[in-house]
Tab-separated table of N, CA and C in Angstrom:
chain	number	residue	atom	x	y	z
F	1	MET	N	15.543	6.604	38.000
F	1	MET	CA	16.067	5.997	36.663
F	1	MET	C	17.229	6.790	35.948
F	2	LYS	N	18.091	6.053	35.503
F	2	LYS	CA	19.242	6.717	34.894
F	2	LYS	C	18.697	7.187	33.490
F	3	LYS	N	19.439	8.270	33.007
F	3	LYS	CA	19.206	8.778	31.669
F	3	LYS	C	19.269	7.853	30.707
F	4	GLY	N	18.222	7.581	29.879
F	4	GLY	CA	18.156	6.709	28.703
F	4	GLY	C	17.483	5.562	29.150
F	5	ALA	N	17.231	5.176	30.413
F	5	ALA	CA	16.460	4.068	31.012
F	5	ALA	C	15.111	4.161	30.474
F	6	LYS	N	14.421	3.009	30.392
F	6	LYS	CA	13.082	2.791	29.919
F	6	LYS	C	12.234	1.984	30.803
F	7	ALA	N	11.155	2.190	31.138
F	7	ALA	CA	10.248	1.427	31.919
F	7	ALA	C	8.827	1.278	31.311
F	8	VAL	N	8.258	0.050	31.434
F	8	VAL	CA	6.967	-0.093	30.635
F	8	VAL	C	6.048	-0.809	31.801
F	9	PHE	N	4.854	-0.351	31.847
F	9	PHE	CA	3.858	-0.753	32.868
F	9	PHE	C	2.555	-1.138	32.206
F	10	ILE	N	1.932	-2.177	32.781
F	10	ILE	CA	0.523	-2.443	32.201
F	10	ILE	C	-0.299	-2.175	33.527
F	11	GLU	N	-1.356	-1.183	33.351
F	11	GLU	CA	-2.068	-0.756	34.461
F	11	GLU	C	-3.609	-0.809	34.004
F	12	PRO	N	-4.504	-0.912	34.947
F	12	PRO	CA	-5.908	-0.739	34.478
F	12	PRO	C	-6.092	0.773	34.205
F	13	LEU	N	-7.062	0.952	33.198
F	13	LEU	CA	-7.331	2.299	32.719
F	13	LEU	C	-8.750	2.717	33.334
F	14	GLY	N	-8.867	3.743	33.964
F	14	GLY	CA	-10.094	4.214	34.819
F	14	GLY	C	-10.946	5.176	33.967
F	15	GLU	N	-10.931	5.159	32.800
F	15	GLU	CA	-12.027	6.030	32.188
F	15	GLU	C	-13.270	5.535	31.648
F	16	ASN	N	-13.499	4.254	31.926
F	16	ASN	CA	-14.791	3.578	31.736
F	16	ASN	C	-15.665	3.525	33.017
F	17	VAL	N	-16.736	4.298	32.974
F	17	VAL	CA	-17.551	4.520	34.132
F	17	VAL	C	-18.225	3.171	34.677
F	18	VAL	N	-18.733	2.400	33.761
F	18	VAL	CA	-19.352	1.230	33.981
F	18	VAL	C	-18.308	0.241	34.449
F	19	LEU	N	-17.178	0.086	34.028
F	19	LEU	CA	-16.131	-0.835	34.349
F	19	LEU	C	-15.688	-0.373	35.578
F	20	ASN	N	-15.421	0.928	35.902
F	20	ASN	CA	-15.117	1.328	37.252
F	20	ASN	C	-16.035	0.918	38.340
F	21	PHE	N	-17.409	1.109	38.005
F	21	PHE	CA	-18.371	0.702	38.979
F	21	PHE	C	-18.170	-0.827	39.334
F	22	ILE	N	-18.049	-1.619	38.456
F	22	ILE	CA	-17.792	-3.114	38.600
F	22	ILE	C	-16.491	-3.452	39.485
F	23	ARG	N	-15.488	-2.612	38.930
F	23	ARG	CA	-14.193	-2.856	39.668
F	23	ARG	C	-14.392	-2.437	41.071
F	24	ASP	N	-15.114	-1.375	41.284
F	24	ASP	CA	-15.277	-0.952	42.787
F	24	ASP	C	-16.182	-1.983	43.522
F	25	PHE	N	-17.165	-2.377	42.955
F	25	PHE	CA	-18.060	-3.293	43.592
F	25	PHE	C	-17.398	-4.633	44.024
F	26	ILE	N	-16.735	-5.162	42.964
F	26	ILE	CA	-16.169	-6.613	43.102
F	26	ILE	C	-14.754	-6.450	43.797
F	27	GLU	N	-13.971	-5.659	43.252
F	27	GLU	CA	-12.573	-5.661	43.858
F	27	GLU	C	-12.457	-4.965	45.279
F	28	ARG	N	-13.219	-3.937	45.584
F	28	ARG	CA	-12.989	-3.297	46.888
F	28	ARG	C	-14.041	-3.822	47.797
F	29	ARG	N	-15.395	-3.921	47.460
F	29	ARG	CA	-16.248	-4.390	48.391
F	29	ARG	C	-16.349	-5.981	48.576
F	30	ILE	N	-16.139	-6.653	47.716
F	30	ILE	CA	-16.328	-8.104	47.825
F	30	ILE	C	-14.795	-8.767	48.177
F	31	ARG	N	-13.827	-8.492	47.232
F	31	ARG	CA	-12.623	-9.043	47.476
F	31	ARG	C	-11.731	-8.283	48.440
F	32	GLY	N	-11.892	-7.126	48.577
F	32	GLY	CA	-11.071	-6.289	49.528
F	32	GLY	C	-9.677	-6.072	48.737
F	33	VAL	N	-9.614	-6.128	47.635
F	33	VAL	CA	-8.275	-5.984	46.911
F	33	VAL	C	-7.743	-4.738	46.895
F	34	ARG	N	-8.314	-3.647	46.662
F	34	ARG	CA	-7.872	-2.335	46.491
F	34	ARG	C	-8.060	-1.542	47.865
F	35	THR	N	-7.075	-0.788	48.020
F	35	THR	CA	-7.281	0.227	49.254
F	35	THR	C	-8.035	1.480	48.793
F	36	GLU	N	-8.307	2.199	49.767
F	36	GLU	CA	-9.249	3.387	49.469
F	36	GLU	C	-8.670	4.288	48.599
F	37	ASP	N	-7.201	4.498	48.694
F	37	ASP	CA	-6.662	5.573	47.895
F	37	ASP	C	-6.089	5.049	46.473
F	38	GLU	N	-6.410	3.809	46.248
F	38	GLU	CA	-5.939	3.215	44.911
F	38	GLU	C	-6.928	3.394	43.803
F	39	HIS	N	-6.695	3.761	42.717
F	39	HIS	CA	-7.644	3.687	41.701
F	39	HIS	C	-6.947	3.452	40.304
F	40	PRO	N	-7.738	2.962	39.268
F	40	PRO	CA	-7.263	2.691	37.937
F	40	PRO	C	-6.737	4.241	37.431
F	41	LEU	N	-5.737	4.055	36.406
F	41	LEU	CA	-5.181	5.280	36.030
F	41	LEU	C	-6.031	6.219	35.074
F	42	LEU	N	-6.202	7.345	35.238
F	42	LEU	CA	-6.886	8.118	34.249
F	42	LEU	C	-5.842	8.948	33.369
F	43	TYR	N	-6.485	9.433	32.214
F	43	TYR	CA	-5.335	10.130	31.289
F	43	TYR	C	-4.718	11.278	31.954
F	44	LYS	N	-5.321	11.948	32.932
F	44	LYS	CA	-4.710	12.955	33.706
F	44	LYS	C	-3.482	12.406	34.360
F	45	ASP	N	-3.582	11.246	34.928
F	45	ASP	CA	-2.585	10.725	35.786
F	45	ASP	C	-1.421	10.367	34.734
F	46	ILE	N	-1.628	10.024	33.600
F	46	ILE	CA	-0.595	9.667	32.625
F	46	ILE	C	0.088	10.932	32.137
F	47	LYS	N	-0.788	11.901	31.796
F	47	LYS	CA	-0.253	13.240	31.440
F	47	LYS	C	0.689	13.783	32.545
F	48	GLY	N	0.294	13.577	33.624
F	48	GLY	CA	1.067	14.025	34.907
F	48	GLY	C	2.528	13.452	35.052
F	49	LEU	N	2.842	12.464	34.206
F	49	LEU	CA	4.301	11.919	34.178
F	49	LEU	C	5.140	12.786	33.273
F	50	ARG	N	4.506	13.563	32.302
F	50	ARG	CA	5.375	14.076	31.359
F	50	ARG	C	6.612	15.086	31.849
F	51	PRO	N	6.280	15.788	32.936
F	51	PRO	CA	7.357	16.569	33.513
F	51	PRO	C	8.619	15.802	33.968
F	52	TYR	N	8.510	14.491	34.216
F	52	TYR	CA	9.445	13.842	34.974
F	52	TYR	C	10.286	12.880	34.022
F	53	PHE	N	9.788	12.647	32.714
F	53	PHE	CA	10.310	11.809	31.793
F	53	PHE	C	10.383	12.595	30.298
F	54	ASN	N	11.386	11.996	29.450
F	54	ASN	CA	11.668	12.595	28.274
F	54	ASN	C	10.462	12.222	27.240
F	55	ASP	N	10.033	10.994	27.581
F	55	ASP	CA	9.222	10.327	26.505
F	55	ASP	C	8.126	9.567	27.243
F	56	VAL	N	6.888	9.800	27.018
F	56	VAL	CA	5.764	9.145	27.689
F	56	VAL	C	4.799	8.694	26.522
F	57	THR	N	4.685	7.447	26.365
F	57	THR	CA	3.756	6.946	25.413
F	57	THR	C	2.725	5.921	26.110
F	58	TYR	N	1.569	5.743	25.564
F	58	TYR	CA	0.858	4.912	26.073
F	58	TYR	C	-0.280	4.333	24.975
F	59	ALA	N	-0.736	3.080	25.250
F	59	ALA	CA	-1.578	2.513	24.275
F	59	ALA	C	-2.654	1.752	25.036
F	60	GLU	N	-3.902	1.847	24.677
F	60	GLU	CA	-5.117	1.200	25.263
F	60	GLU	C	-5.319	-0.292	24.769
F	61	PHE	N	-5.705	-1.183	25.548
F	61	PHE	CA	-5.984	-2.445	25.218
F	61	PHE	C	-7.215	-3.084	25.826
F	62	GLN	N	-7.746	-4.001	25.280
F	62	GLN	CA	-8.932	-4.864	25.819
F	62	GLN	C	-10.182	-4.002	25.948
F	63	LEU	N	-10.739	-3.765	24.796
F	63	LEU	CA	-12.059	-3.189	24.689
F	63	LEU	C	-13.109	-4.368	24.805
F	64	LEU	N	-13.162	-5.302	23.751
F	64	LEU	CA	-13.841	-6.358	23.752
F	64	LEU	C	-13.211	-7.522	24.507
F	65	GLY	N	-11.869	-7.422	24.460
F	65	GLY	CA	-10.993	-8.342	25.137
F	65	GLY	C	-11.288	-8.598	26.653
F	66	MET	N	-11.871	-7.541	27.094
F	66	MET	CA	-12.025	-7.637	28.711
F	66	MET	C	-13.301	-8.685	28.989
F	67	LEU	N	-13.948	-9.002	27.853
F	67	LEU	CA	-15.119	-10.058	27.979
F	67	LEU	C	-14.426	-11.403	28.402
F	68	GLU	N	-13.171	-11.647	28.046
F	68	GLU	CA	-12.507	-12.862	28.319
F	68	GLU	C	-12.716	-13.455	29.822
F	69	ARG	N	-12.797	-12.521	30.680
F	69	ARG	CA	-13.046	-12.759	32.066
F	69	ARG	C	-14.498	-13.357	32.311
F	70	VAL	N	-15.472	-12.899	31.347
F	70	VAL	CA	-16.812	-13.419	31.526
F	70	VAL	C	-17.084	-14.694	30.963
F	71	ILE	N	-16.595	-14.809	29.555
F	71	ILE	CA	-16.879	-15.752	28.734
F	71	ILE	C	-15.659	-16.958	28.788
F	72	GLY	N	-14.468	-16.651	29.452
F	72	GLY	CA	-13.486	-17.581	29.595
F	72	GLY	C	-12.441	-17.313	28.509
F	73	TYR	N	-11.176	-17.593	28.959
F	73	TYR	CA	-10.120	-17.268	28.151
F	73	TYR	C	-10.006	-18.032	26.820
F	74	GLN	N	-10.397	-19.313	26.817
F	74	GLN	CA	-10.276	-20.165	25.578
F	74	GLN	C	-11.345	-19.781	24.650
F	75	LYS	N	-12.596	-19.498	24.950
F	75	LYS	CA	-13.497	-18.893	24.109
F	75	LYS	C	-13.142	-17.538	23.608
F	76	ALA	N	-12.684	-16.677	24.370
F	76	ALA	CA	-12.194	-15.392	23.933
F	76	ALA	C	-11.044	-15.500	22.985
F	77	GLY	N	-10.180	-16.392	23.230
F	77	GLY	CA	-9.058	-16.656	22.269
F	77	GLY	C	-9.509	-17.136	20.883
F	78	SER	N	-10.580	-18.109	20.865
F	78	SER	CA	-11.117	-18.646	19.596
F	78	SER	C	-12.008	-17.466	18.999
F	79	LEU	N	-12.600	-16.459	19.621
F	79	LEU	CA	-13.204	-15.395	19.003
F	79	LEU	C	-12.299	-14.291	18.504
F	80	ARG	N	-10.988	-14.422	18.998
F	80	ARG	CA	-9.935	-13.431	18.523
F	80	ARG	C	-10.397	-12.044	18.896
F	81	LEU	N	-10.919	-11.866	20.280
F	81	LEU	CA	-11.311	-10.633	20.613
F	81	LEU	C	-10.335	-9.644	20.712
F	82	ASP	N	-8.962	-9.894	21.010
F	82	ASP	CA	-7.975	-8.917	20.897
F	82	ASP	C	-7.630	-8.367	19.434
F	83	SER	N	-7.748	-9.295	18.512
F	83	SER	CA	-7.620	-8.979	17.195
F	83	SER	C	-8.778	-8.058	16.676
F	84	ILE	N	-9.919	-8.228	17.108
F	84	ILE	CA	-11.076	-7.443	16.765
F	84	ILE	C	-10.852	-6.067	17.415
F	85	ASP	N	-10.283	-6.028	18.581
F	85	ASP	CA	-10.071	-4.834	19.281
F	85	ASP	C	-9.092	-3.958	18.550
F	86	GLY	N	-8.042	-4.527	18.067
F	86	GLY	CA	-7.105	-3.869	17.193
F	86	GLY	C	-7.812	-3.148	16.054
F	87	TRP	N	-8.459	-3.727	15.317
F	87	TRP	CA	-9.371	-3.198	14.157
F	87	TRP	C	-10.314	-2.064	14.604
F	88	VAL	N	-11.077	-2.452	15.652
F	88	VAL	CA	-12.015	-1.427	16.254
F	88	VAL	C	-11.443	-0.102	16.649
F	89	LEU	N	-10.317	-0.320	17.528
F	89	LEU	CA	-9.635	0.843	17.861
F	89	LEU	C	-8.914	1.761	16.942
F	90	VAL	N	-8.403	1.138	15.770
F	90	VAL	CA	-7.980	1.955	14.800
F	90	VAL	C	-9.113	2.760	13.976
F	91	LYS	N	-10.254	1.924	13.743
F	91	LYS	CA	-11.300	2.693	13.006
F	91	LYS	C	-12.095	3.628	13.860
F	92	PHE	N	-12.281	3.388	15.203
F	92	PHE	CA	-13.046	4.204	16.146
F	92	PHE	C	-12.201	4.644	17.355
F	93	PRO	N	-11.185	5.463	17.358
F	93	PRO	CA	-10.177	5.820	18.277
F	93	PRO	C	-10.877	6.302	19.449
F	94	PHE	N	-12.071	6.938	19.358
F	94	PHE	CA	-12.812	7.466	20.571
F	94	PHE	C	-13.133	6.336	21.534
F	95	LEU	N	-13.162	5.086	21.091
F	95	LEU	CA	-13.511	4.078	22.093
F	95	LEU	C	-12.370	3.580	22.800
F	96	LYS	N	-11.207	4.168	22.535
F	96	LYS	CA	-10.033	3.762	23.341
F	96	LYS	C	-10.198	4.092	24.976
F	97	ARG	N	-10.891	5.110	25.277
F	97	ARG	CA	-11.106	5.516	26.755
F	97	ARG	C	-11.975	4.364	27.439
F	98	PHE	N	-12.533	3.612	26.735
F	98	PHE	CA	-13.416	2.477	27.331
F	98	PHE	C	-12.628	1.180	27.536
F	99	CYS	N	-11.430	1.182	27.164
F	99	CYS	CA	-10.576	-0.035	27.312
F	99	CYS	C	-10.468	-0.549	28.810
F	100	ARG	N	-9.933	-1.682	28.988
F	100	ARG	CA	-9.692	-2.158	30.279
F	100	ARG	C	-8.394	-1.821	30.834
F	101	LEU	N	-7.357	-1.903	30.017
F	101	LEU	CA	-5.882	-1.714	30.280
F	101	LEU	C	-5.172	-0.648	29.386
F	102	VAL	N	-4.119	-0.140	30.112
F	102	VAL	CA	-3.309	0.783	29.279
F	102	VAL	C	-1.843	0.297	29.448
F	103	VAL	N	-0.954	0.273	28.499
F	103	VAL	CA	0.421	-0.054	28.562
F	103	VAL	C	1.092	1.371	28.538
F	104	ILE	N	1.920	1.673	29.429
F	104	ILE	CA	2.570	2.976	29.509
F	104	ILE	C	4.145	2.679	29.445
F	105	SER	N	4.706	3.428	28.573
F	105	SER	CA	6.118	3.424	28.236
F	105	SER	C	6.812	4.778	28.657
F	106	LEU	N	7.803	4.691	29.592
F	106	LEU	CA	8.396	5.841	30.047
F	106	LEU	C	9.897	5.636	29.702
F	107	ARG	N	10.703	6.852	29.173
F	107	ARG	CA	11.794	6.960	28.973
F	107	ARG	C	12.545	8.155	29.609
F	108	LYS	N	13.597	8.072	30.361
F	108	LYS	CA	14.203	9.184	31.011
F	108	LYS	C	15.098	9.698	30.125
């Protein structure tokens, strides 16, 4: 990347043990989607980016919103799960590690 360039990624967050078990069982064993060396990002993976970039920021998403895959996107939208997530994650930041996704922003 050139100096001043910015990159943004949405990746699965791998800090939730229960979610990782489900991911492993469904995605790897049933669907065969992931390779053996592929894994959802951990906080240590994100922190490992810091020596290579001037700015590394990240934000977690889909704590309750991950239920949309179970109850359906339309019902999840009507329940406003993503909005509830925003409130819950501000009030209880220790729950961020249980989220499904992380958005990572990198600036060179």
